[in-house]
Amino acid sequence: MREIARVSGRRVWDSRGRPTVEVEVALRDGSAGRAIAPAGASCGSGEAIDLRDGGRSFGGLDVTRAVVAVGTDIEPALRGVDAADQALVDARIDAADGTGDFSVLGGNAAVAASLAVGHAAAAARKMPLWAHYADIFQTAPSIPLPEIQIFGGGAHAARRVDVQDFMVMVPGASSFDEALAVTAEIYRAAGEIMSERGQLQGVADEGGWWPVFESNEDALETLVAAIERAGEVPGERVVISLDIAATQLCVDGGYQLVLEESRLDETRFLDLLEEWRRRFPIAAIEDPVSEKSVAGMANFTRRNPDIQVIGDDFLVTDARRVESAIACGACNALLVKVNQAGTVSRAVAAHKAAAAAGWGTIVSARSGESEDVSIAHLSVGLGAGQLKVGSFARGERTAKWNEVLRIAEHFGDGDFAAGAPLASTWWGKRYGSGL
Ligand code: 2PG
Ligand code: MG
């Protein structure tokens, strides 16, 4: 019996130098596990509450209340529970909070505890976390296609450009290692181009180059140039993916583009995105409209059935929102962020709801991260086809890519998702059956 004996919390630090919650779980058999809560900057309003102290310390972002809740509420709720019973563990955490949005315990305390229990259970079972997850959630593990940021923008770069993530995917790669290697060349080429133009100014929150551009199109043109300089033909092995994070741009129902000094209504904004996808080899767009605009999301998905339309702030890793989006044809892929949901079980429920409808799922990190690699294991264990953890620099990002490289050694090349998640997109139709 892998009974939980002790659950303790501590304050640690994230990649933005902000406080966050770490939870450590010890089992009666001596096994232990720990996990660290991540934190977003561009958050959906329906996310589990990231509990902060307020006041003056650390800009109000201290986590004393959440850390205390681990000892006063979460430990008593979990003591004696079988750590391998993640559903019961998460139900107990849910009940201890009692609000549904984790505003009492803090989603940060809840998610760190939920993940830490999985690590402890996997240790007790003497198996890797990904294998433990695949077993308890009855999923088929696989190695995901990475989605990697080259330029950071939006809320991660002081709104220097409007679009938040300019990313690439290498669906034409034959292994995870090859996908990373191709991306490394593109990342390097992009840095060289910025340097030659005198525009190299370090990196944004997730390790992508700081976006010194004249316009959003300038960023896209530079990305295409970097792909070419890396010796690739844009749109063949390599495609572009954008996270618009449009909720952040939305003011009074219109979309404000800072560099272009324009304000567009939703129809004209969607026209602009469609113009970009005609000009550039874009295979996926995340949050193209505000989280409030169900009609806009359904409209964009209907008009662009041949790209991935991914819901992040729009769906907040909530199975019920996924079900209603499926019913009205909004989105065709789900971003899975465990801390948006608050527990692993809730995140897995959202993943399963999406996968059952034939949607792709992308397990994702947050802009505030740490050395914690739980989501690398979750993406493999669930067989989610894609993984997004930011860019190719900074240790909190490479920790996750490197962990998947290690895990992939237990798999064959045939277990790499490669372009399969993009099968229904224009890329899949053009190249999917074999490059
Ligand atoms: C997103 C994430 C990661 P944040 O919007 O998808 O890029 O950002 O963690 O700030 O919400
Ligand atoms: Mg997003």
Short mmCIF file of C-alpha atoms and ligand atoms in Angstrom, two decimals:
data_model
loop_
_atom_site.label_atom_id
_atom_site.label_comp_id
_atom_site.label_asym_id
_atom_site.label_seq_id
_atom_site.Cartn_x
_atom_site.Cartn_y
_atom_site.Cartn_z
CA MET A 1 0.00 0.00 0.00
CA ARG A 2 1.42 3.34 -1.08
CA GLU A 3 -0.16 5.35 1.71
CA ILE A 4 0.54 9.04 1.88
CA ALA A 5 2.25 9.85 5.19
CA ARG A 6 3.32 13.48 4.84
CA VAL A 7 2.60 16.44 2.56
CA SER A 8 4.61 19.60 3.03
CA GLY A 9 4.92 22.87 1.17
CA ARG A 10 7.72 25.38 0.77
CA ARG A 11 8.31 28.61 -1.11
CA VAL A 12 10.69 28.30 -4.05
CA TRP A 13 11.36 30.61 -7.05
CA ASP A 14 10.26 30.56 -10.66
CA SER A 15 11.97 31.58 -13.90
CA ARG A 16 10.80 35.21 -13.54
CA GLY A 17 12.32 35.36 -10.05
CA ARG A 18 8.88 35.24 -8.45
CA PRO A 19 7.79 33.11 -5.50
CA THR A 20 6.00 29.85 -6.21
CA VAL A 21 4.89 26.73 -4.34
CA GLU A 22 6.76 23.45 -4.12
CA VAL A 23 5.06 20.44 -2.54
CA GLU A 24 6.84 17.37 -1.24
CA VAL A 25 4.96 14.13 -0.60
CA ALA A 26 6.32 11.23 1.47
CA LEU A 27 4.73 7.79 1.51
CA ARG A 28 4.67 5.32 4.37
CA ASP A 29 7.04 3.02 2.42
CA GLY A 30 9.67 5.78 2.28
CA SER A 31 9.08 6.79 -1.34
CA ALA A 32 8.86 10.51 -2.04
CA GLY A 33 7.99 12.94 -4.81
CA ARG A 34 7.90 16.67 -5.30
CA ALA A 35 6.60 19.19 -7.82
CA ILE A 36 6.60 22.96 -8.37
CA ALA A 37 3.63 25.05 -9.50
CA PRO A 38 4.13 27.10 -12.68
CA ALA A 39 2.48 30.52 -13.28
CA GLY A 40 1.08 32.27 -16.34
CA ALA A 41 1.30 35.91 -17.42
CA SER A 42 -1.46 35.88 -20.02
CA CYS A 43 -4.10 34.00 -18.07
CA GLY A 44 -7.61 32.97 -18.97
CA SER A 45 -10.23 34.34 -16.58
CA GLY A 46 -11.58 30.81 -16.00
CA GLU A 47 -8.31 29.39 -14.67
CA ALA A 48 -7.88 27.87 -11.20
CA ILE A 49 -6.98 30.74 -8.88
CA ASP A 50 -3.25 31.31 -8.42
CA LEU A 51 -3.32 32.34 -4.76
CA ARG A 52 -1.01 35.25 -3.90
CA ASP A 53 -0.65 37.13 -0.64
CA GLY A 54 -1.06 40.66 -1.96
CA GLY A 55 0.61 43.41 0.04
CA ARG A 56 4.05 44.84 -0.62
CA SER A 57 6.48 41.89 -0.66
CA PHE A 58 7.48 40.75 -4.13
CA GLY A 59 4.87 42.99 -5.73
CA GLY A 60 2.11 41.17 -3.88
CA LEU A 61 3.10 37.82 -5.38
CA ASP A 62 4.22 35.99 -2.27
CA VAL A 63 2.68 32.56 -1.68
CA THR A 64 2.63 32.25 2.11
CA ARG A 65 -1.09 31.51 2.21
CA ALA A 66 -0.83 28.76 -0.42
CA VAL A 67 2.19 27.19 1.31
CA VAL A 68 0.38 27.22 4.66
CA ALA A 69 -2.70 25.62 3.05
CA VAL A 70 -0.58 22.64 2.02
CA GLY A 71 0.04 21.82 5.68
CA THR A 72 -3.29 22.86 7.19
CA ASP A 73 -5.69 21.57 4.53
CA ILE A 74 -4.05 19.38 1.91
CA GLU A 75 -2.01 17.15 4.22
CA PRO A 76 -4.97 16.14 6.44
CA ALA A 77 -7.07 15.52 3.31
CA LEU A 78 -4.47 13.20 1.78
CA ARG A 79 -2.96 11.41 4.76
CA GLY A 80 -3.59 7.64 4.47
CA VAL A 81 -4.79 7.81 0.82
CA ASP A 82 -3.19 5.47 -1.76
CA ALA A 83 -0.87 7.73 -3.80
CA ALA A 84 -1.48 5.63 -6.91
CA ASP A 85 -5.18 6.51 -6.74
CA GLN A 86 -4.78 9.90 -8.43
CA ALA A 87 -8.55 10.26 -8.89
CA LEU A 88 -9.17 9.93 -5.16
CA VAL A 89 -6.22 12.17 -4.31
CA ASP A 90 -7.54 14.90 -6.61
CA ALA A 91 -11.12 14.48 -5.37
CA ARG A 92 -9.82 14.98 -1.82
CA ILE A 93 -7.92 18.13 -2.86
CA ASP A 94 -11.07 19.39 -4.61
CA ALA A 95 -13.18 18.72 -1.51
CA ALA A 96 -10.65 20.33 0.83
CA ASP A 97 -10.96 23.52 -1.23
CA GLY A 98 -14.69 23.27 -1.77
CA THR A 99 -15.05 26.21 -4.17
CA GLY A 100 -14.42 24.60 -7.55
CA ASP A 101 -11.93 27.30 -8.52
CA PHE A 102 -9.34 26.65 -5.77
CA SER A 103 -9.72 30.14 -4.39
CA VAL A 104 -9.32 28.81 -0.82
CA LEU A 105 -6.24 26.57 -1.10
CA GLY A 106 -4.82 28.17 -4.22
CA GLY A 107 -4.55 26.45 -7.58
CA ASN A 108 -0.78 26.74 -7.10
CA ALA A 109 -0.89 24.65 -3.90
CA ALA A 110 -3.38 22.22 -5.45
CA VAL A 111 -1.46 21.60 -8.68
CA ALA A 112 1.89 21.16 -6.94
CA ALA A 113 0.33 18.65 -4.52
CA SER A 114 -1.50 16.78 -7.29
CA LEU A 115 1.70 16.46 -9.36
CA ALA A 116 3.91 15.62 -6.36
CA VAL A 117 1.67 12.68 -5.44
CA GLY A 118 2.17 11.24 -8.94
CA HIS A 119 5.95 11.46 -8.55
CA ALA A 120 5.77 9.68 -5.18
CA ALA A 121 3.46 6.95 -6.53
CA ALA A 122 5.73 6.38 -9.56
CA ALA A 123 8.74 6.13 -7.23
CA ALA A 124 6.92 3.59 -5.04
CA ARG A 125 5.98 1.59 -8.12
CA LYS A 126 9.59 1.86 -9.36
CA MET A 127 8.45 3.16 -12.71
CA PRO A 128 8.94 6.43 -14.59
CA LEU A 129 6.18 8.99 -14.11
CA TRP A 130 5.09 8.80 -17.76
CA ALA A 131 4.55 5.03 -17.44
CA HIS A 132 2.64 5.47 -14.18
CA TYR A 133 0.36 8.04 -15.85
CA ALA A 134 -0.21 5.83 -18.90
CA ASP A 135 -1.15 2.98 -16.57
CA ILE A 136 -3.53 4.82 -14.26
CA PHE A 137 -5.18 6.86 -17.01
CA GLN A 138 -5.33 3.92 -19.45
CA THR A 139 -3.70 5.91 -22.24
CA ALA A 140 -1.28 4.91 -25.01
CA PRO A 141 2.07 6.68 -24.46
CA SER A 142 3.92 8.31 -27.34
CA ILE A 143 6.61 10.93 -27.94
CA PRO A 144 5.09 14.35 -28.76
CA LEU A 145 5.82 16.74 -31.61
CA PRO A 146 7.52 19.78 -30.04
CA GLU A 147 6.16 23.29 -30.64
CA ILE A 148 9.03 25.70 -29.94
CA GLN A 149 9.08 29.48 -29.63
CA ILE A 150 11.63 31.44 -31.70
CA PHE A 151 10.42 34.97 -30.87
CA GLY A 152 8.54 35.86 -27.69
CA GLY A 153 6.08 38.74 -27.68
CA GLY A 154 2.87 39.97 -26.11
CA ALA A 155 2.72 39.79 -22.31
CA HIS A 156 6.08 37.97 -22.29
CA ALA A 157 7.97 40.88 -23.88
CA ALA A 158 6.28 44.02 -22.58
CA ARG A 159 3.97 44.03 -25.65
CA ARG A 160 6.97 44.85 -27.91
CA VAL A 161 4.98 43.03 -30.60
CA ASP A 162 1.35 42.01 -30.27
CA VAL A 163 1.53 38.32 -31.12
CA GLN A 164 2.70 36.37 -28.05
CA ASP A 165 4.43 33.28 -29.46
CA PHE A 166 6.08 32.91 -32.86
CA MET A 167 6.82 29.18 -32.92
CA VAL A 168 7.96 26.44 -35.24
CA MET A 169 7.09 22.76 -35.44
CA VAL A 170 9.01 20.16 -37.43
CA PRO A 171 6.32 17.66 -38.38
CA GLY A 172 8.60 16.30 -41.11
CA ALA A 173 11.20 15.14 -38.56
CA SER A 174 11.58 11.44 -38.03
CA SER A 175 12.46 11.63 -34.33
CA PHE A 176 12.10 13.99 -31.38
CA ASP A 177 15.85 14.48 -31.40
CA GLU A 178 15.77 15.50 -35.06
CA ALA A 179 12.90 17.93 -34.43
CA LEU A 180 14.96 19.62 -31.68
CA ALA A 181 18.10 19.68 -33.84
CA VAL A 182 16.28 21.36 -36.75
CA THR A 183 14.72 23.87 -34.33
CA ALA A 184 18.11 24.60 -32.76
CA GLU A 185 19.43 25.66 -36.19
CA ILE A 186 16.40 27.87 -36.79
CA TYR A 187 16.74 29.46 -33.34
CA ARG A 188 20.44 30.10 -33.98
CA ALA A 189 19.76 31.52 -37.46
CA ALA A 190 17.08 33.83 -36.05
CA GLY A 191 19.55 35.12 -33.46
CA GLU A 192 22.16 35.70 -36.16
CA ILE A 193 19.70 37.70 -38.27
CA MET A 194 18.72 39.84 -35.27
CA SER A 195 22.39 40.40 -34.48
CA GLU A 196 23.25 41.42 -38.07
CA ARG A 197 20.43 43.97 -38.01
CA GLY A 198 21.64 45.29 -34.66
CA GLN A 199 18.38 44.08 -33.12
CA LEU A 200 19.65 41.41 -30.77
CA GLN A 201 18.47 42.41 -27.31
CA GLY A 202 18.43 39.16 -25.37
CA VAL A 203 15.44 36.96 -24.80
CA ALA A 204 11.84 37.25 -23.63
CA ASP A 205 10.19 35.37 -20.73
CA GLU A 206 10.19 31.96 -22.39
CA GLY A 207 13.63 32.17 -23.98
CA GLY A 208 12.54 33.31 -27.47
CA TRP A 209 14.50 36.25 -28.94
CA TRP A 210 13.34 39.67 -27.77
CA PRO A 211 11.10 40.92 -30.60
CA VAL A 212 12.61 44.11 -32.00
CA PHE A 213 10.33 44.35 -35.04
CA GLU A 214 8.54 47.06 -37.00
CA SER A 215 5.34 45.04 -37.25
CA ASN A 216 3.90 41.59 -36.61
CA GLU A 217 4.47 40.81 -40.31
CA ASP A 218 8.13 41.79 -39.91
CA ALA A 219 8.41 39.09 -37.21
CA LEU A 220 6.80 36.52 -39.52
CA GLU A 221 9.09 37.49 -42.42
CA THR A 222 12.13 37.19 -40.14
CA LEU A 223 10.95 33.78 -38.96
CA VAL A 224 10.67 32.59 -42.56
CA ALA A 225 14.15 33.98 -43.27
CA ALA A 226 15.52 32.09 -40.24
CA ILE A 227 13.94 28.84 -41.42
CA GLU A 228 15.54 29.35 -44.85
CA ARG A 229 18.93 30.27 -43.39
CA ALA A 230 18.77 27.02 -41.40
CA GLY A 231 18.64 25.22 -44.75
CA GLU A 232 14.93 24.36 -44.65
CA VAL A 233 12.13 25.12 -47.09
CA PRO A 234 9.37 26.83 -45.07
CA GLY A 235 6.24 24.71 -45.17
CA GLU A 236 8.02 21.46 -46.06
CA ARG A 237 9.57 19.86 -42.98
CA VAL A 238 9.01 22.97 -40.88
CA VAL A 239 5.81 24.92 -40.26
CA ILE A 240 4.93 28.02 -38.24
CA SER A 241 2.60 28.11 -35.27
CA LEU A 242 1.30 31.28 -33.59
CA ASP A 243 -0.20 31.98 -30.20
CA ILE A 244 -2.08 35.23 -30.71
CA ALA A 245 -3.23 35.28 -27.05
CA ALA A 246 -5.91 37.61 -28.41
CA THR A 247 -7.64 38.21 -25.07
CA GLN A 248 -4.66 40.43 -24.25
CA LEU A 249 -5.25 42.54 -27.38
CA CYS A 250 -8.98 42.92 -26.92
CA VAL A 251 -10.22 46.34 -25.82
CA ASP A 252 -13.96 47.08 -25.90
CA GLY A 253 -14.59 44.26 -28.36
CA GLY A 254 -11.87 45.44 -30.80
CA TYR A 255 -8.30 44.24 -31.22
CA GLN A 256 -5.55 46.77 -30.60
CA LEU A 257 -2.31 46.31 -32.56
CA VAL A 258 0.35 48.47 -30.95
CA LEU A 259 3.04 48.43 -33.67
CA GLU A 260 0.60 48.87 -36.53
CA GLU A 261 -1.19 51.57 -34.51
CA SER A 262 -4.51 50.15 -35.55
CA ARG A 263 -7.63 48.93 -33.88
CA LEU A 264 -9.60 46.30 -35.75
CA ASP A 265 -13.06 44.92 -35.15
CA GLU A 266 -13.24 41.15 -34.91
CA THR A 267 -14.13 40.56 -38.56
CA ARG A 268 -11.20 42.65 -39.78
CA PHE A 269 -8.88 41.05 -37.21
CA LEU A 270 -9.80 37.57 -38.43
CA ASP A 271 -9.29 38.75 -42.02
CA LEU A 272 -5.79 39.85 -41.02
CA LEU A 273 -4.98 36.44 -39.50
CA GLU A 274 -6.25 34.78 -42.66
CA GLU A 275 -4.07 37.04 -44.75
CA TRP A 276 -1.05 35.95 -42.63
CA ARG A 277 -1.87 32.32 -43.13
CA ARG A 278 -2.09 32.83 -46.88
CA ARG A 279 1.33 34.53 -46.94
CA PHE A 280 3.18 32.33 -44.43
CA PRO A 281 3.29 28.55 -43.84
CA ILE A 282 1.18 28.67 -40.66
CA ALA A 283 -0.23 25.32 -39.55
CA ALA A 284 -1.61 26.27 -36.12
CA ILE A 285 -3.10 29.34 -34.46
CA GLU A 286 -3.85 29.49 -30.72
CA ASP A 287 -6.44 31.83 -29.20
CA PRO A 288 -7.11 33.84 -32.40
CA VAL A 289 -9.91 35.73 -30.66
CA SER A 290 -10.73 36.86 -27.14
CA GLU A 291 -11.72 34.18 -24.62
CA LYS A 292 -15.18 35.78 -24.52
CA SER A 293 -15.89 35.41 -28.24
CA VAL A 294 -17.47 32.00 -28.78
CA ALA A 295 -18.95 33.16 -32.08
CA GLY A 296 -15.58 34.48 -33.26
CA MET A 297 -13.83 31.24 -32.38
CA ALA A 298 -16.49 29.13 -34.12
CA ASN A 299 -16.35 31.41 -37.15
CA PHE A 300 -12.56 31.25 -37.37
CA THR A 301 -12.56 27.45 -36.96
CA ARG A 302 -15.21 27.04 -39.68
CA ARG A 303 -13.31 29.29 -42.07
CA ASN A 304 -9.94 27.62 -41.39
CA PRO A 305 -10.56 23.88 -41.13
CA ASP A 306 -7.14 23.12 -42.57
CA ILE A 307 -5.09 24.50 -39.66
CA GLN A 308 -5.05 23.67 -35.97
CA VAL A 309 -7.22 26.16 -34.11
CA ILE A 310 -6.11 25.78 -30.50
CA GLY A 311 -8.05 26.88 -27.43
CA ASP A 312 -5.99 28.04 -24.45
CA ASP A 313 -7.52 30.96 -22.50
CA PHE A 314 -10.72 30.07 -24.33
CA LEU A 315 -10.91 26.55 -22.84
CA VAL A 316 -8.72 26.81 -19.70
CA THR A 317 -8.22 23.01 -19.62
CA ASP A 318 -11.81 22.53 -18.50
CA ALA A 319 -13.64 19.41 -19.76
CA ARG A 320 -17.03 21.17 -19.67
CA ARG A 321 -15.78 24.05 -21.78
CA VAL A 322 -14.22 21.56 -24.18
CA GLU A 323 -17.59 19.77 -24.50
CA SER A 324 -19.44 22.99 -25.27
CA ALA A 325 -16.76 24.09 -27.74
CA ILE A 326 -17.08 20.75 -29.53
CA ALA A 327 -20.85 21.20 -29.66
CA CYS A 328 -20.60 24.62 -31.33
CA GLY A 329 -17.60 23.91 -33.56
CA ALA A 330 -15.21 26.30 -31.80
CA CYS A 331 -11.53 25.14 -31.97
CA ASN A 332 -10.23 21.79 -33.12
CA ALA A 333 -7.38 21.37 -30.63
CA LEU A 334 -6.85 21.87 -26.88
CA LEU A 335 -3.94 23.34 -24.96
CA VAL A 336 -3.56 21.33 -21.73
CA LYS A 337 -2.15 23.31 -18.79
CA VAL A 338 -2.36 21.40 -15.52
CA ASN A 339 -2.32 24.55 -13.39
CA GLN A 340 -5.27 26.01 -15.30
CA ALA A 341 -7.25 22.96 -14.21
CA GLY A 342 -5.81 22.78 -10.66
CA THR A 343 -5.33 18.99 -10.56
CA VAL A 344 -3.92 16.32 -12.84
CA SER A 345 -7.28 14.50 -12.94
CA ARG A 346 -9.13 17.59 -14.14
CA ALA A 347 -6.49 18.20 -16.83
CA VAL A 348 -6.70 14.58 -17.97
CA ALA A 349 -10.51 14.82 -18.15
CA ALA A 350 -10.17 17.83 -20.48
CA HIS A 351 -7.57 15.98 -22.58
CA LYS A 352 -9.83 12.93 -22.84
CA ALA A 353 -12.88 15.00 -23.81
CA ALA A 354 -10.88 16.65 -26.59
CA ALA A 355 -9.22 13.44 -27.79
CA ALA A 356 -12.60 11.64 -27.90
CA ALA A 357 -13.81 14.25 -30.40
CA GLY A 358 -10.76 13.69 -32.57
CA TRP A 359 -9.11 16.93 -31.46
CA GLY A 360 -5.36 17.23 -31.06
CA THR A 361 -4.05 18.02 -27.59
CA ILE A 362 -0.94 20.00 -26.74
CA VAL A 363 0.43 19.73 -23.20
CA SER A 364 1.85 23.14 -22.30
CA ALA A 365 4.12 24.84 -19.80
CA ARG A 366 3.52 28.39 -18.51
CA SER A 367 5.60 31.50 -19.01
CA GLY A 368 6.64 31.28 -15.34
CA GLU A 369 8.34 27.90 -15.00
CA SER A 370 10.98 26.00 -13.05
CA GLU A 371 13.17 22.93 -13.28
CA ASP A 372 10.06 20.78 -12.74
CA VAL A 373 9.64 18.27 -15.59
CA SER A 374 6.25 16.77 -14.69
CA ILE A 375 4.58 17.96 -17.90
CA ALA A 376 7.20 16.23 -20.06
CA HIS A 377 6.05 12.96 -18.45
CA LEU A 378 2.38 13.88 -18.68
CA SER A 379 2.58 14.61 -22.40
CA VAL A 380 4.30 11.28 -23.09
CA GLY A 381 2.09 9.27 -20.72
CA LEU A 382 -1.16 10.62 -22.15
CA GLY A 383 0.06 10.24 -25.70
CA ALA A 384 -0.87 13.91 -26.26
CA GLY A 385 0.52 14.52 -29.73
CA GLN A 386 2.25 17.82 -29.01
CA LEU A 387 4.27 19.57 -26.32
CA LYS A 388 4.78 23.33 -25.92
CA VAL A 389 7.26 24.55 -23.30
CA GLY A 390 8.51 27.85 -24.71
CA SER A 391 11.78 28.35 -26.50
CA PHE A 392 15.12 26.66 -26.87
CA ALA A 393 17.07 28.66 -24.30
CA ARG A 394 16.86 29.00 -20.49
CA GLY A 395 17.13 26.05 -18.16
CA GLU A 396 13.45 25.85 -17.20
CA ARG A 397 12.69 25.22 -20.90
CA THR A 398 15.59 22.91 -21.76
CA ALA A 399 14.84 20.86 -18.61
CA LYS A 400 11.63 19.71 -20.30
CA TRP A 401 13.05 19.15 -23.81
CA ASN A 402 15.99 17.24 -22.35
CA GLU A 403 13.70 15.10 -20.21
CA VAL A 404 11.73 14.04 -23.29
CA LEU A 405 15.02 13.19 -25.04
CA ARG A 406 15.83 10.84 -22.14
CA ILE A 407 12.35 9.33 -22.13
CA ALA A 408 12.43 8.87 -25.92
CA GLU A 409 15.32 6.43 -25.54
CA HIS A 410 12.76 3.96 -24.17
CA PHE A 411 10.70 4.27 -27.33
CA GLY A 412 11.26 3.48 -31.01
CA ASP A 413 11.14 6.12 -33.78
CA GLY A 414 7.70 4.77 -34.68
CA ASP A 415 6.39 6.05 -31.35
CA PHE A 416 7.22 9.69 -32.25
CA ALA A 417 4.05 11.58 -33.15
CA ALA A 418 5.87 13.54 -35.91
CA GLY A 419 3.30 15.10 -38.28
CA ALA A 420 0.38 12.90 -37.16
CA PRO A 421 -1.25 15.69 -35.08
CA LEU A 422 -1.25 17.86 -38.21
CA ALA A 423 -2.82 15.17 -40.42
CA SER A 424 -6.02 17.13 -41.03
CA THR A 425 -4.20 20.39 -41.78
CA TRP A 426 -2.94 21.59 -45.16
CA TRP A 427 0.51 20.31 -44.12
CA GLY A 428 -0.81 16.79 -43.51
CA LYS A 429 -2.62 16.79 -46.85
CA ARG A 430 0.47 17.98 -48.70
CA TYR A 431 3.28 16.15 -46.95
CA GLY A 432 1.75 13.92 -44.28
CA SER A 433 2.15 10.65 -46.11
CA GLY A 434 5.89 10.78 -46.27
CA LEU A 435 8.65 13.27 -46.72
C1 2PG B 1 0.33 30.62 -23.32
C2 2PG B 1 1.39 30.55 -22.26
C3 2PG B 1 2.66 29.94 -22.78
P1 2PG B 1 1.21 32.07 -20.16
O1 2PG B 1 -0.39 31.63 -23.44
O2 2PG B 1 0.10 29.66 -24.03
O3 2PG B 1 3.14 30.63 -23.93
O4 2PG B 1 1.63 31.80 -21.67
O5 2PG B 1 1.81 30.98 -19.33
O6 2PG B 1 1.74 33.44 -19.83
O7 2PG B 1 -0.29 32.02 -20.12
MG MG B 2 -1.65 30.64 -25.06
#
